[in-house]
Amino acid sequence: MSGHTENEIVIDAPMELVWERTNDVERWPELFSEYASVEVLERDGDRVLFRLTMHPDAAGRVWSWVSERVADRATRTVTARRVETGPFERMHIRWTYEQLDTGVRMRWVQDFAMKPDAPVDDAAMTKHINDNSRVQMALIKRKVEEVACTAP
């Protein structure tokens, strides 16, 4: 079994601003509502290894993991994977950015599988990721568009 999600949103802002804001990993706690902190562990060119820590969940648990992210500015794509997988057997994410007449389409594709002893199965995690991606993308859209409106 495995899970797969695809979510996208159009952000009415210049490509360079969308790219810079959404790939500034150190500032993700300002951009995403779910992340409490980010610690960059290693950086090598366009590759960054970092620890993400979430705000406590409803049960008071704090989830944290290490991910690797490689950004390719030329193709406007980012590939990422969890290095410390936690409840996932695997988690791979691909971000793509496409210039449209109405703004920048940012798309997240996630392919994953949950471990047999994970607190949720693939179907439940698929629903959670889809629901949360819509919330986070709307928040990112609002924040980046606010910056675009105030930029000189």
mmCIF file of C-alpha atoms in Angstrom:
data_model
loop_
_atom_site.group_PDB
_atom_site.id
_atom_site.type_symbol
_atom_site.label_atom_id
_atom_site.label_comp_id
_atom_site.label_asym_id
_atom_site.label_seq_id
_atom_site.Cartn_x
_atom_site.Cartn_y
_atom_site.Cartn_z
ATOM 1 C CA MET A 1 0.000 0.000 0.000
ATOM 2 C CA SER A 2 1.005 3.589 -0.396
ATOM 3 C CA GLY A 3 -0.387 7.089 -0.357
ATOM 4 C CA HIS A 4 -0.325 9.776 -3.014
ATOM 5 C CA THR A 5 -1.505 13.381 -2.870
ATOM 6 C CA GLU A 6 -1.510 16.252 -5.343
ATOM 7 C CA ASN A 7 -2.395 19.790 -4.262
ATOM 8 C CA GLU A 8 -1.899 23.145 -5.943
ATOM 9 C CA ILE A 9 -2.684 26.814 -5.610
ATOM 10 C CA VAL A 10 -2.112 29.920 -7.731
ATOM 11 C CA ILE A 11 -0.300 32.736 -5.960
ATOM 12 C CA ASP A 12 -0.723 36.211 -7.447
ATOM 13 C CA ALA A 13 2.887 37.305 -7.014
ATOM 14 C CA PRO A 14 6.093 37.365 -9.060
ATOM 15 C CA MET A 15 7.803 34.014 -9.570
ATOM 16 C CA GLU A 16 11.009 35.146 -7.873
ATOM 17 C CA LEU A 17 9.143 36.204 -4.721
ATOM 18 C CA VAL A 18 7.153 32.948 -4.569
ATOM 19 C CA TRP A 19 10.317 30.917 -5.125
ATOM 20 C CA GLU A 20 12.373 32.797 -2.528
ATOM 21 C CA ARG A 21 9.701 32.815 0.196
ATOM 22 C CA THR A 22 8.663 29.187 -0.149
ATOM 23 C CA ASN A 23 12.232 27.888 -0.335
ATOM 24 C CA ASP A 24 13.574 29.890 2.609
ATOM 25 C CA VAL A 25 13.478 26.893 4.956
ATOM 26 C CA GLU A 26 14.740 28.866 7.957
ATOM 27 C CA ARG A 27 11.652 31.090 7.762
ATOM 28 C CA TRP A 28 9.105 28.291 7.399
ATOM 29 C CA PRO A 29 7.749 28.799 10.939
ATOM 30 C CA GLU A 30 6.648 32.271 9.740
ATOM 31 C CA LEU A 31 5.086 30.848 6.577
ATOM 32 C CA PHE A 32 3.449 27.606 7.787
ATOM 33 C CA SER A 33 1.173 27.480 10.826
ATOM 34 C CA GLU A 34 2.170 23.899 11.722
ATOM 35 C CA TYR A 35 5.928 24.339 12.234
ATOM 36 C CA ALA A 36 7.319 25.526 15.554
ATOM 37 C CA SER A 37 10.970 25.514 14.488
ATOM 38 C CA VAL A 38 13.498 24.644 11.804
ATOM 39 C CA GLU A 39 17.127 23.793 12.399
ATOM 40 C CA VAL A 40 19.408 23.667 9.366
ATOM 41 C CA LEU A 41 21.848 20.803 9.894
ATOM 42 C CA GLU A 42 23.773 20.980 6.639
ATOM 43 C CA ARG A 43 23.764 23.046 3.476
ATOM 44 C CA ASP A 44 25.580 22.182 0.256
ATOM 45 C CA GLY A 45 24.653 24.394 -2.689
ATOM 46 C CA ASP A 46 20.972 23.834 -3.467
ATOM 47 C CA ARG A 47 20.728 20.922 -1.004
ATOM 48 C CA VAL A 48 19.660 21.492 2.577
ATOM 49 C CA LEU A 49 19.342 18.969 5.405
ATOM 50 C CA PHE A 50 17.136 20.242 8.214
ATOM 51 C CA ARG A 51 15.112 19.296 11.271
ATOM 52 C CA LEU A 52 11.460 20.343 11.358
ATOM 53 C CA THR A 53 9.590 20.448 14.652
ATOM 54 C CA MET A 54 5.836 20.865 14.745
ATOM 55 C CA HIS A 55 3.680 22.557 17.337
ATOM 56 C CA PRO A 56 2.191 20.035 19.806
ATOM 57 C CA ASP A 57 -0.779 18.098 18.430
ATOM 58 C CA ALA A 58 -4.142 17.702 20.187
ATOM 59 C CA ALA A 59 -2.674 14.963 22.403
ATOM 60 C CA GLY A 60 0.304 17.136 23.328
ATOM 61 C CA ARG A 61 2.807 15.155 21.213
ATOM 62 C CA VAL A 62 5.548 17.071 19.435
ATOM 63 C CA TRP A 63 6.557 15.561 16.092
ATOM 64 C CA SER A 64 10.026 16.204 14.694
ATOM 65 C CA TRP A 65 12.015 14.753 11.805
ATOM 66 C CA VAL A 66 14.950 15.392 9.504
ATOM 67 C CA SER A 67 14.348 16.075 5.819
ATOM 68 C CA GLU A 68 16.543 16.651 2.810
ATOM 69 C CA ARG A 69 15.496 19.169 0.179
ATOM 70 C CA VAL A 70 17.089 19.928 -3.198
ATOM 71 C CA ALA A 71 15.928 23.027 -5.080
ATOM 72 C CA ASP A 72 16.508 23.421 -8.811
ATOM 73 C CA ARG A 73 15.990 27.085 -9.695
ATOM 74 C CA ALA A 74 16.476 26.444 -13.442
ATOM 75 C CA THR A 75 13.532 24.028 -13.649
ATOM 76 C CA ARG A 76 11.591 25.581 -10.729
ATOM 77 C CA THR A 77 11.303 22.213 -9.018
ATOM 78 C CA VAL A 78 12.167 20.953 -5.556
ATOM 79 C CA THR A 79 12.525 17.344 -4.471
ATOM 80 C CA ALA A 80 12.437 16.403 -0.820
ATOM 81 C CA ARG A 81 12.445 13.307 1.312
ATOM 82 C CA ARG A 82 12.320 12.450 4.957
ATOM 83 C CA VAL A 83 15.652 11.154 6.225
ATOM 84 C CA GLU A 84 14.242 10.362 9.671
ATOM 85 C CA THR A 85 10.974 8.845 8.576
ATOM 86 C CA GLY A 86 9.149 8.520 11.917
ATOM 87 C CA PRO A 87 5.794 6.797 11.270
ATOM 88 C CA PHE A 88 6.458 6.754 7.501
ATOM 89 C CA GLU A 89 8.203 3.937 5.661
ATOM 90 C CA ARG A 90 8.994 6.616 3.099
ATOM 91 C CA MET A 91 7.966 10.171 2.267
ATOM 92 C CA HIS A 92 8.897 11.895 -0.991
ATOM 93 C CA ILE A 93 7.664 15.344 -1.988
ATOM 94 C CA ARG A 94 7.970 17.211 -5.255
ATOM 95 C CA TRP A 95 7.209 20.926 -5.458
ATOM 96 C CA THR A 96 6.768 22.526 -8.876
ATOM 97 C CA TYR A 97 6.288 26.157 -9.808
ATOM 98 C CA GLU A 98 4.708 27.268 -13.081
ATOM 99 C CA GLN A 99 4.268 30.836 -14.316
ATOM 100 C CA LEU A 100 0.688 31.532 -15.425
ATOM 101 C CA ASP A 101 -0.995 34.742 -16.594
ATOM 102 C CA THR A 102 -2.718 34.924 -13.203
ATOM 103 C CA GLY A 103 0.313 34.203 -11.037
ATOM 104 C CA VAL A 104 2.448 31.241 -10.037
ATOM 105 C CA ARG A 105 0.989 27.759 -9.757
ATOM 106 C CA MET A 106 2.664 26.019 -6.824
ATOM 107 C CA ARG A 107 2.029 22.277 -6.770
ATOM 108 C CA TRP A 108 2.915 19.688 -4.144
ATOM 109 C CA VAL A 109 2.965 15.978 -5.000
ATOM 110 C CA GLN A 110 3.578 13.618 -2.103
ATOM 111 C CA ASP A 111 4.222 9.886 -2.337
ATOM 112 C CA PHE A 112 4.500 7.968 0.903
ATOM 113 C CA ALA A 113 3.783 4.793 2.813
ATOM 114 C CA MET A 114 3.036 4.438 6.494
ATOM 115 C CA LYS A 115 4.767 1.885 8.676
ATOM 116 C CA PRO A 116 2.558 -1.016 9.850
ATOM 117 C CA ASP A 117 2.741 0.227 13.462
ATOM 118 C CA ALA A 118 2.032 3.898 12.578
ATOM 119 C CA PRO A 119 -0.870 5.559 14.412
ATOM 120 C CA VAL A 120 -2.726 5.936 11.066
ATOM 121 C CA ASP A 121 -2.844 4.014 7.792
ATOM 122 C CA ASP A 122 -2.133 5.285 4.263
ATOM 123 C CA ALA A 123 -5.760 6.279 3.630
ATOM 124 C CA ALA A 124 -6.047 8.315 6.829
ATOM 125 C CA MET A 125 -2.710 10.021 6.180
ATOM 126 C CA THR A 126 -3.759 10.802 2.597
ATOM 127 C CA LYS A 127 -6.855 12.573 3.921
ATOM 128 C CA HIS A 128 -4.827 14.400 6.572
ATOM 129 C CA ILE A 129 -2.194 15.560 4.062
ATOM 130 C CA ASN A 130 -4.840 16.715 1.572
ATOM 131 C CA ASP A 131 -6.779 18.617 4.243
ATOM 132 C CA ASN A 132 -3.662 20.192 5.736
ATOM 133 C CA SER A 133 -2.088 21.035 2.365
ATOM 134 C CA ARG A 134 -5.140 23.100 1.441
ATOM 135 C CA VAL A 135 -4.899 25.009 4.747
ATOM 136 C CA GLN A 136 -1.143 25.597 4.459
ATOM 137 C CA MET A 137 -1.292 26.576 0.780
ATOM 138 C CA ALA A 138 -4.039 29.136 1.460
ATOM 139 C CA LEU A 139 -1.939 30.582 4.274
ATOM 140 C CA ILE A 140 1.179 30.736 2.086
ATOM 141 C CA LYS A 141 -0.832 32.360 -0.711
ATOM 142 C CA ARG A 142 -2.143 35.049 1.650
ATOM 143 C CA LYS A 143 1.265 35.773 3.182
ATOM 144 C CA VAL A 144 3.183 35.898 -0.109
ATOM 145 C CA GLU A 145 0.498 38.009 -1.807
ATOM 146 C CA GLU A 146 0.614 40.451 1.135
ATOM 147 C CA VAL A 147 4.366 40.842 0.616
ATOM 148 C CA ALA A 148 3.847 41.277 -3.150
ATOM 149 C CA CYS A 149 1.293 44.051 -2.543
ATOM 150 C CA THR A 150 3.643 45.999 -0.272
ATOM 151 C CA ALA A 151 6.799 45.502 -2.365
ATOM 152 C CA PRO A 152 8.031 48.637 -4.157
#
